[in-house]
Amino acid sequence: MKAISTQKAPAAIGPYSQAIKVGNLVYTSGQIPIDPTTGVFVEGGIKEQTRQSLSNVKAILEEAGLTLSNVVKTTVFLADMNDFADMNAVYAEFFTEPYPARSAVAVKTLPKGALVEIEVVAEVV
């Protein structure tokens, strides 16, 4: 097991790693829309927050020598399922076919009041 960490994504705000590599898989922790250069949420709504969350995921994967094309599974947590269509539109900008498997669920609240949090599992090939 190996921890993966980059300054190009927000630092962990608790006792966890940005990602862990086990065998040929990399598991990222959920990424909320914090801009790593400012340490605060990006301005805007669900589209901007989704874009930043996925950019954070991408930066962590790059640190592991991977790209979004290595992602096999994503989990998207939404504070409001009414934001699904807008989240999905931005999500489609980041992934190409064959798309990773995905779960999208609404939760009562997310850390720091985020509208979205995204975690992925990627394969090292």
mmCIF file of C-alpha atoms in Angstrom:
data_model
loop_
_atom_site.group_PDB
_atom_site.id
_atom_site.type_symbol
_atom_site.label_atom_id
_atom_site.label_comp_id
_atom_site.label_asym_id
_atom_site.label_seq_id
_atom_site.Cartn_x
_atom_site.Cartn_y
_atom_site.Cartn_z
ATOM 1 C CA MET A 1 0.000 0.000 0.000
ATOM 2 C CA LYS A 2 1.334 3.436 -0.960
ATOM 3 C CA ALA A 3 -0.072 6.884 -0.187
ATOM 4 C CA ILE A 4 -0.308 9.361 -3.066
ATOM 5 C CA SER A 5 -0.167 13.088 -2.389
ATOM 6 C CA THR A 6 0.126 16.230 -4.489
ATOM 7 C CA GLN A 7 0.058 19.948 -3.768
ATOM 8 C CA LYS A 8 -1.968 20.359 -6.989
ATOM 9 C CA ALA A 9 -5.055 19.133 -5.099
ATOM 10 C CA PRO A 10 -6.367 20.206 -1.698
ATOM 11 C CA ALA A 11 -4.565 18.757 1.290
ATOM 12 C CA ALA A 12 -6.497 16.214 3.323
ATOM 13 C CA ILE A 13 -8.611 17.940 5.983
ATOM 14 C CA GLY A 14 -8.589 14.925 8.277
ATOM 15 C CA PRO A 15 -6.815 11.653 8.992
ATOM 16 C CA TYR A 16 -6.858 10.302 5.442
ATOM 17 C CA SER A 17 -4.748 10.254 2.270
ATOM 18 C CA GLN A 18 -5.588 11.983 -1.004
ATOM 19 C CA ALA A 19 -5.251 8.536 -2.592
ATOM 20 C CA ILE A 20 -3.952 5.068 -1.881
ATOM 21 C CA LYS A 21 -2.400 2.686 -4.387
ATOM 22 C CA VAL A 22 -2.953 -0.994 -3.694
ATOM 23 C CA GLY A 23 -1.760 -3.481 -6.287
ATOM 24 C CA ASN A 24 -2.857 -2.167 -9.675
ATOM 25 C CA LEU A 25 -5.612 0.085 -8.306
ATOM 26 C CA VAL A 26 -5.622 3.689 -7.085
ATOM 27 C CA TYR A 27 -8.446 4.791 -4.789
ATOM 28 C CA THR A 28 -8.915 8.528 -4.389
ATOM 29 C CA SER A 29 -10.572 10.095 -1.408
ATOM 30 C CA GLY A 30 -13.633 12.161 -2.175
ATOM 31 C CA GLN A 31 -12.704 15.513 -3.670
ATOM 32 C CA ILE A 32 -14.716 18.597 -2.884
ATOM 33 C CA PRO A 33 -14.437 21.832 -4.903
ATOM 34 C CA ILE A 34 -11.572 23.458 -3.045
ATOM 35 C CA ASP A 35 -9.122 25.344 -5.224
ATOM 36 C CA PRO A 36 -5.700 24.113 -4.035
ATOM 37 C CA THR A 37 -4.068 27.475 -4.778
ATOM 38 C CA THR A 38 -6.460 29.450 -2.555
ATOM 39 C CA GLY A 39 -7.693 26.818 -0.106
ATOM 40 C CA VAL A 40 -11.306 27.911 -0.578
ATOM 41 C CA PHE A 41 -14.274 26.795 -2.661
ATOM 42 C CA VAL A 42 -14.421 27.933 -6.255
ATOM 43 C CA GLU A 43 -17.025 30.579 -6.939
ATOM 44 C CA GLY A 44 -20.218 29.559 -8.690
ATOM 45 C CA GLY A 45 -22.693 26.726 -8.522
ATOM 46 C CA ILE A 46 -22.782 23.028 -9.238
ATOM 47 C CA LYS A 47 -21.066 23.288 -12.638
ATOM 48 C CA GLU A 48 -18.053 25.151 -11.266
ATOM 49 C CA GLN A 49 -17.902 22.905 -8.207
ATOM 50 C CA THR A 50 -18.062 19.744 -10.331
ATOM 51 C CA ARG A 51 -15.299 21.059 -12.593
ATOM 52 C CA GLN A 52 -13.040 21.809 -9.598
ATOM 53 C CA SER A 53 -13.754 18.474 -7.898
ATOM 54 C CA LEU A 54 -12.845 16.612 -11.094
ATOM 55 C CA SER A 55 -9.771 18.794 -11.611
ATOM 56 C CA ASN A 56 -8.645 17.807 -8.111
ATOM 57 C CA VAL A 57 -9.200 14.117 -8.932
ATOM 58 C CA LYS A 58 -7.244 14.566 -12.169
ATOM 59 C CA ALA A 59 -4.297 16.153 -10.327
ATOM 60 C CA ILE A 60 -4.139 13.275 -7.854
ATOM 61 C CA LEU A 61 -4.239 10.712 -10.657
ATOM 62 C CA GLU A 62 -1.480 12.570 -12.509
ATOM 63 C CA GLU A 63 0.687 12.343 -9.387
ATOM 64 C CA ALA A 64 0.194 8.563 -9.599
ATOM 65 C CA GLY A 65 1.176 8.606 -13.291
ATOM 66 C CA LEU A 66 -2.417 8.092 -14.456
ATOM 67 C CA THR A 67 -5.067 9.975 -16.408
ATOM 68 C CA LEU A 68 -8.836 10.045 -16.280
ATOM 69 C CA SER A 69 -8.838 7.323 -18.950
ATOM 70 C CA ASN A 70 -7.550 4.947 -16.242
ATOM 71 C CA VAL A 71 -10.683 5.485 -14.134
ATOM 72 C CA VAL A 72 -12.876 2.401 -13.893
ATOM 73 C CA LYS A 73 -15.419 3.593 -11.285
ATOM 74 C CA THR A 74 -16.630 6.921 -9.965
ATOM 75 C CA THR A 75 -18.913 7.819 -7.111
ATOM 76 C CA VAL A 76 -20.583 11.227 -7.166
ATOM 77 C CA PHE A 77 -22.178 12.584 -4.011
ATOM 78 C CA LEU A 78 -24.639 15.434 -4.529
ATOM 79 C CA ALA A 79 -26.169 17.673 -1.893
ATOM 80 C CA ASP A 80 -29.236 18.016 -4.159
ATOM 81 C CA MET A 81 -30.273 15.514 -6.845
ATOM 82 C CA ASN A 82 -31.826 18.435 -8.742
ATOM 83 C CA ASP A 83 -28.215 19.323 -9.650
ATOM 84 C CA PHE A 84 -27.708 15.987 -11.443
ATOM 85 C CA ALA A 85 -28.167 17.267 -15.025
ATOM 86 C CA ASP A 86 -25.740 20.174 -14.575
ATOM 87 C CA MET A 87 -23.196 17.941 -12.817
ATOM 88 C CA ASN A 88 -23.565 15.368 -15.590
ATOM 89 C CA ALA A 89 -22.938 17.978 -18.315
ATOM 90 C CA VAL A 90 -19.590 18.944 -16.759
ATOM 91 C CA TYR A 91 -18.731 15.317 -15.947
ATOM 92 C CA ALA A 92 -19.110 14.515 -19.658
ATOM 93 C CA GLU A 93 -16.357 17.064 -20.428
ATOM 94 C CA PHE A 94 -13.852 15.001 -18.420
ATOM 95 C CA PHE A 95 -14.573 11.406 -19.465
ATOM 96 C CA THR A 96 -14.682 9.677 -22.843
ATOM 97 C CA GLU A 97 -15.915 6.270 -23.966
ATOM 98 C CA PRO A 98 -15.702 3.705 -22.636
ATOM 99 C CA TYR A 99 -17.054 5.656 -19.666
ATOM 100 C CA PRO A 100 -16.231 4.437 -16.178
ATOM 101 C CA ALA A 101 -18.956 2.790 -14.139
ATOM 102 C CA ARG A 102 -20.630 5.357 -11.896
ATOM 103 C CA SER A 103 -22.875 5.753 -8.908
ATOM 104 C CA ALA A 104 -24.511 9.099 -8.139
ATOM 105 C CA VAL A 105 -26.301 9.597 -4.859
ATOM 106 C CA ALA A 106 -27.848 12.478 -2.973
ATOM 107 C CA VAL A 107 -26.681 12.936 0.590
ATOM 108 C CA LYS A 108 -27.945 15.142 3.371
ATOM 109 C CA THR A 109 -24.786 17.260 3.629
ATOM 110 C CA LEU A 110 -21.219 17.271 2.349
ATOM 111 C CA PRO A 111 -18.031 18.539 4.000
ATOM 112 C CA LYS A 112 -17.832 22.316 4.325
ATOM 113 C CA GLY A 113 -21.250 22.656 2.645
ATOM 114 C CA ALA A 114 -20.047 21.496 -0.780
ATOM 115 C CA LEU A 115 -22.626 20.826 -3.489
ATOM 116 C CA VAL A 116 -20.645 17.857 -4.861
ATOM 117 C CA GLU A 117 -17.934 15.400 -3.861
ATOM 118 C CA ILE A 118 -16.354 12.911 -6.256
ATOM 119 C CA GLU A 119 -14.171 9.860 -5.662
ATOM 120 C CA VAL A 120 -12.710 7.420 -8.188
ATOM 121 C CA VAL A 121 -11.026 4.078 -8.564
ATOM 122 C CA ALA A 122 -8.410 3.911 -11.322
ATOM 123 C CA GLU A 123 -6.458 1.015 -12.792
ATOM 124 C CA VAL A 124 -2.702 1.098 -13.277
ATOM 125 C CA VAL A 125 -2.023 -0.587 -16.628
#
